[in-house]
Each structure stands twice: as structure tokens, then as C-alpha cells.
Coordinates of C-alpha atoms in Angstrom, one line a residue:
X1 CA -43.2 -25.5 -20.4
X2 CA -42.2 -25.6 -16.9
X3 CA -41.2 -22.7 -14.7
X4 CA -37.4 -23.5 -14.8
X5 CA -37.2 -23.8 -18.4
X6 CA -39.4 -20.0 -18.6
X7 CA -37.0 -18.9 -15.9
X8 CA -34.1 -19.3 -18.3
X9 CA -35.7 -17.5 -20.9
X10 CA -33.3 -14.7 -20.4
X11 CA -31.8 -12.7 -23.3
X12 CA -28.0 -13.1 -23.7
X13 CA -26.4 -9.8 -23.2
X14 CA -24.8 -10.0 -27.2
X15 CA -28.7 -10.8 -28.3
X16 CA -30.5 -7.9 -26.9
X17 CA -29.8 -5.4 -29.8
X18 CA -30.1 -8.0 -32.3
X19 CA -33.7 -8.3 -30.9
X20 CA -34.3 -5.1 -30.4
X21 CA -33.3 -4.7 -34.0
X22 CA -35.5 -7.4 -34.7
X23 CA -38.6 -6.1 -33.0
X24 CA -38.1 -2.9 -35.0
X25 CA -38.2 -4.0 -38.5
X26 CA -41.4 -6.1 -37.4
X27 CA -43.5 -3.2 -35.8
X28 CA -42.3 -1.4 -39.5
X29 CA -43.5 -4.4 -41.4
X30 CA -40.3 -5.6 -42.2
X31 CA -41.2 -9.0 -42.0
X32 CA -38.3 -10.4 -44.3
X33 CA -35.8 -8.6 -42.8
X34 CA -37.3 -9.3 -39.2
X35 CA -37.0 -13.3 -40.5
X36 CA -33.2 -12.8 -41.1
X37 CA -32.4 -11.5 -37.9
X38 CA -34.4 -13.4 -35.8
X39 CA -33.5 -16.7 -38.0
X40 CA -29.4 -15.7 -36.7
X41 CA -30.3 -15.7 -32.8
X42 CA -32.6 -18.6 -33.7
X43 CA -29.5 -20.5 -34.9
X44 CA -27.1 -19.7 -32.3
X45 CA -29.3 -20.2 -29.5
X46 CA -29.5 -24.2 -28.4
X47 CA -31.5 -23.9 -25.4
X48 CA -35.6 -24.3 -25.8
X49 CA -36.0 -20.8 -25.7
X50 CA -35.3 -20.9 -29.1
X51 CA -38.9 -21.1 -30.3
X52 CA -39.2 -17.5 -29.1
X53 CA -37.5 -16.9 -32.2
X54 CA -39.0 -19.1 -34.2
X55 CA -42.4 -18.4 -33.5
X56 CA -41.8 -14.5 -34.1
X57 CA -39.6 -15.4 -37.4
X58 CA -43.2 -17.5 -38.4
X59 CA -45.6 -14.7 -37.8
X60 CA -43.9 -12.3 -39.7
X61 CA -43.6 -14.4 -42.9
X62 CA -47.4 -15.5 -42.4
X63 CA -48.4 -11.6 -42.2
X64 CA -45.8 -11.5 -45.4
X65 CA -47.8 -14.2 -47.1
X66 CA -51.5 -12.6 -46.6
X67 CA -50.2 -9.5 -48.0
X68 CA -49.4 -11.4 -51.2
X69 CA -52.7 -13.3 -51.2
X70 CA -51.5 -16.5 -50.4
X71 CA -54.2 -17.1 -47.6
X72 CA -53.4 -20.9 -47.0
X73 CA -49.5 -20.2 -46.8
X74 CA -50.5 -17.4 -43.8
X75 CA -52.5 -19.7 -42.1
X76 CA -50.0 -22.3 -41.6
X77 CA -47.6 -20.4 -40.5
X78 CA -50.2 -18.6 -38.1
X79 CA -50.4 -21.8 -36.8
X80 CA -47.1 -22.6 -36.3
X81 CA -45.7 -19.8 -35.2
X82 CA -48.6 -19.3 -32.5
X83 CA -47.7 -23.5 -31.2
X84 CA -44.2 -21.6 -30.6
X85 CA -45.3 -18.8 -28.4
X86 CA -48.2 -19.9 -26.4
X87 CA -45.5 -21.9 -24.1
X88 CA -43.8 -18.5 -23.1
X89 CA -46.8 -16.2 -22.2
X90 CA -47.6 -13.9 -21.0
X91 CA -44.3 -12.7 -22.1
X92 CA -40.2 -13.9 -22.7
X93 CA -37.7 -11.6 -23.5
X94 CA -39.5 -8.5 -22.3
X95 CA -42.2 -9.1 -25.2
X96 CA -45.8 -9.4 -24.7
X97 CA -46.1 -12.3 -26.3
X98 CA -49.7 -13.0 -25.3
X99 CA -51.0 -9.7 -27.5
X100 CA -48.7 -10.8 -30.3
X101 CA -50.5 -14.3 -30.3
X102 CA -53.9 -12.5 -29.3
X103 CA -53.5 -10.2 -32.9
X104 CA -52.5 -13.2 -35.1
X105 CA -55.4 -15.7 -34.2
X106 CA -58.2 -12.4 -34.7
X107 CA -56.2 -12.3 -38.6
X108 CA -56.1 -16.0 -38.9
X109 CA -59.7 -16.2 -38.1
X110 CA -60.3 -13.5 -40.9
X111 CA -57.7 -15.1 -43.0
X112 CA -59.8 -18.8 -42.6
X113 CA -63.1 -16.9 -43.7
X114 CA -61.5 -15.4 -47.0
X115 CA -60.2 -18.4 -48.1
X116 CA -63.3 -20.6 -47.3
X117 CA -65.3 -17.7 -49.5
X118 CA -62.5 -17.7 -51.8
X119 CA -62.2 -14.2 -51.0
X120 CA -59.0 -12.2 -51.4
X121 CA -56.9 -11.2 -48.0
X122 CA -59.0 -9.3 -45.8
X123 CA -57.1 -5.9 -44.6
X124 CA -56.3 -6.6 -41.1
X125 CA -54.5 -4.5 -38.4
X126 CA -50.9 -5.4 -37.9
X127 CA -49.6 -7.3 -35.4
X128 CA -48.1 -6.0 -32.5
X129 CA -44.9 -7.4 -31.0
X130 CA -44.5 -4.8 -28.3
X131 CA -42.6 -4.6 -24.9
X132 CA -44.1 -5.9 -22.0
X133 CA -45.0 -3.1 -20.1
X134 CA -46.2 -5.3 -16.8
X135 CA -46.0 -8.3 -15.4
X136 CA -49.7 -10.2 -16.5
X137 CA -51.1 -12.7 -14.4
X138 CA -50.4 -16.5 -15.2
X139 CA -53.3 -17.7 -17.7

């Protein structure tokens, strides 16, 4: 991702409450509700900033998933969603994105180990999509 394209990763001003809504129902566990409103500002944005979305709309379903069992469904999504964030970190949108992405690889790892055991869905912490408190230094 280059720096002009992060650079633009600014919130609309109509957006920010939908987010903010958004990152609510997620930190609750509200993942379905989470997908709805992110999918809206997913489909209205055109700009490549749009994966923000996507990639937090992913995470949630594949926390959604593991908490029903389906371990392989999770994992994909893991994946995907993460290939959509890692471009924005540290952070977009006043998110920490690079804790988000940080929590769902330590679940997908656990997630993997389950399913190779055939194990059910290991408890794991939620993820936290959280406010960037501080600007981190470029990885």
C-alpha cells in the first residue's frame, strides 16, 4: 500500500458514527450485526480503503464461526480478513489495526491446532478492535 493511498484513509464525516457503531457491537460480540454495518460503509465506499471494512466485517464472522464449531470456516476467514488489514497498520480510521490482526492470528493458530486434533473450538480471548491510542512506529 503506498503512503498516498494510507494518507487517504480518512473517515468520511457521514461514516464516523456508523463506525463507531460498528466498533461497538464488535467489542460486545456482535459480530453479525457488526457485519451489517460495516458491509453498508463497505458498499458505499469505492476508494481502496474499503478493505478496512472488509477485513473487520471478515474477523467478526470468523470469531462468529469458531463459536459455532466450524473451525475450518474461521480459519478462512482469519485469513482473509487479516490479507485486508495488514496493508493499513499500524492503524486506519483511528483503529489499532495491528492488535486486532495481532489477536486473530494467536486464535487462528489455536483454531489450526483444534482442527488438526479434531478437537472442538478452543476458548480463546476476544478480539480487540480498539482505538488507537498512539501513533506506533512503521513495521
Amino acid at each position: 500500500m503506498t503512503d498516498e493511498v494510507r494518507r487517504g484513509a480518512v473517515l468520511a464525516p457521514q461514516a464516523s458514527a456508523r463506525l463507531d457503531e460498528a466498533v461497538s457491537l464488535f467489542a460486545r460480540g456482535e459480530y453479525h450485526a457488526c457485519h451489517d454495518v460495516l458491509e453498508g460503509l463497505w458498499r458505499e465506499d469505492g476508494s481502496p480503503v474499503r478493505d478496512i471494512y472488509k477485513g473487520v466485517l471478515q474477523v467478526g464472522v470468523a470469531y462468529w464461526h469458531a463459536g459455532r464449531g466450524n473451525l475450518r470456516g474461521a480459519l478462512r476467514l482469519a485469513v482473509r480478513g487479516v490479507e485486508h488489514l495488514v496493508p493499513f497498520m499500524p492503524s486506519a480510521f483511528g483503529l489499532d489495526l495491528a492488535t486486532l490482526v495481532e489477536d486473530v492470528r494467536h486464535a487462528s493458530r489455536l483454531w489450526e491446532e483444534a482442527a488438526m486434533r479434531g478437537d472442538s473450538a478452543p476458548d480463546v480471548p476476544s478480539p480487540r478492535l480498539v482505538r488507537a491510542t498512539s501513533p506506533r512506529p512503521e513495521e
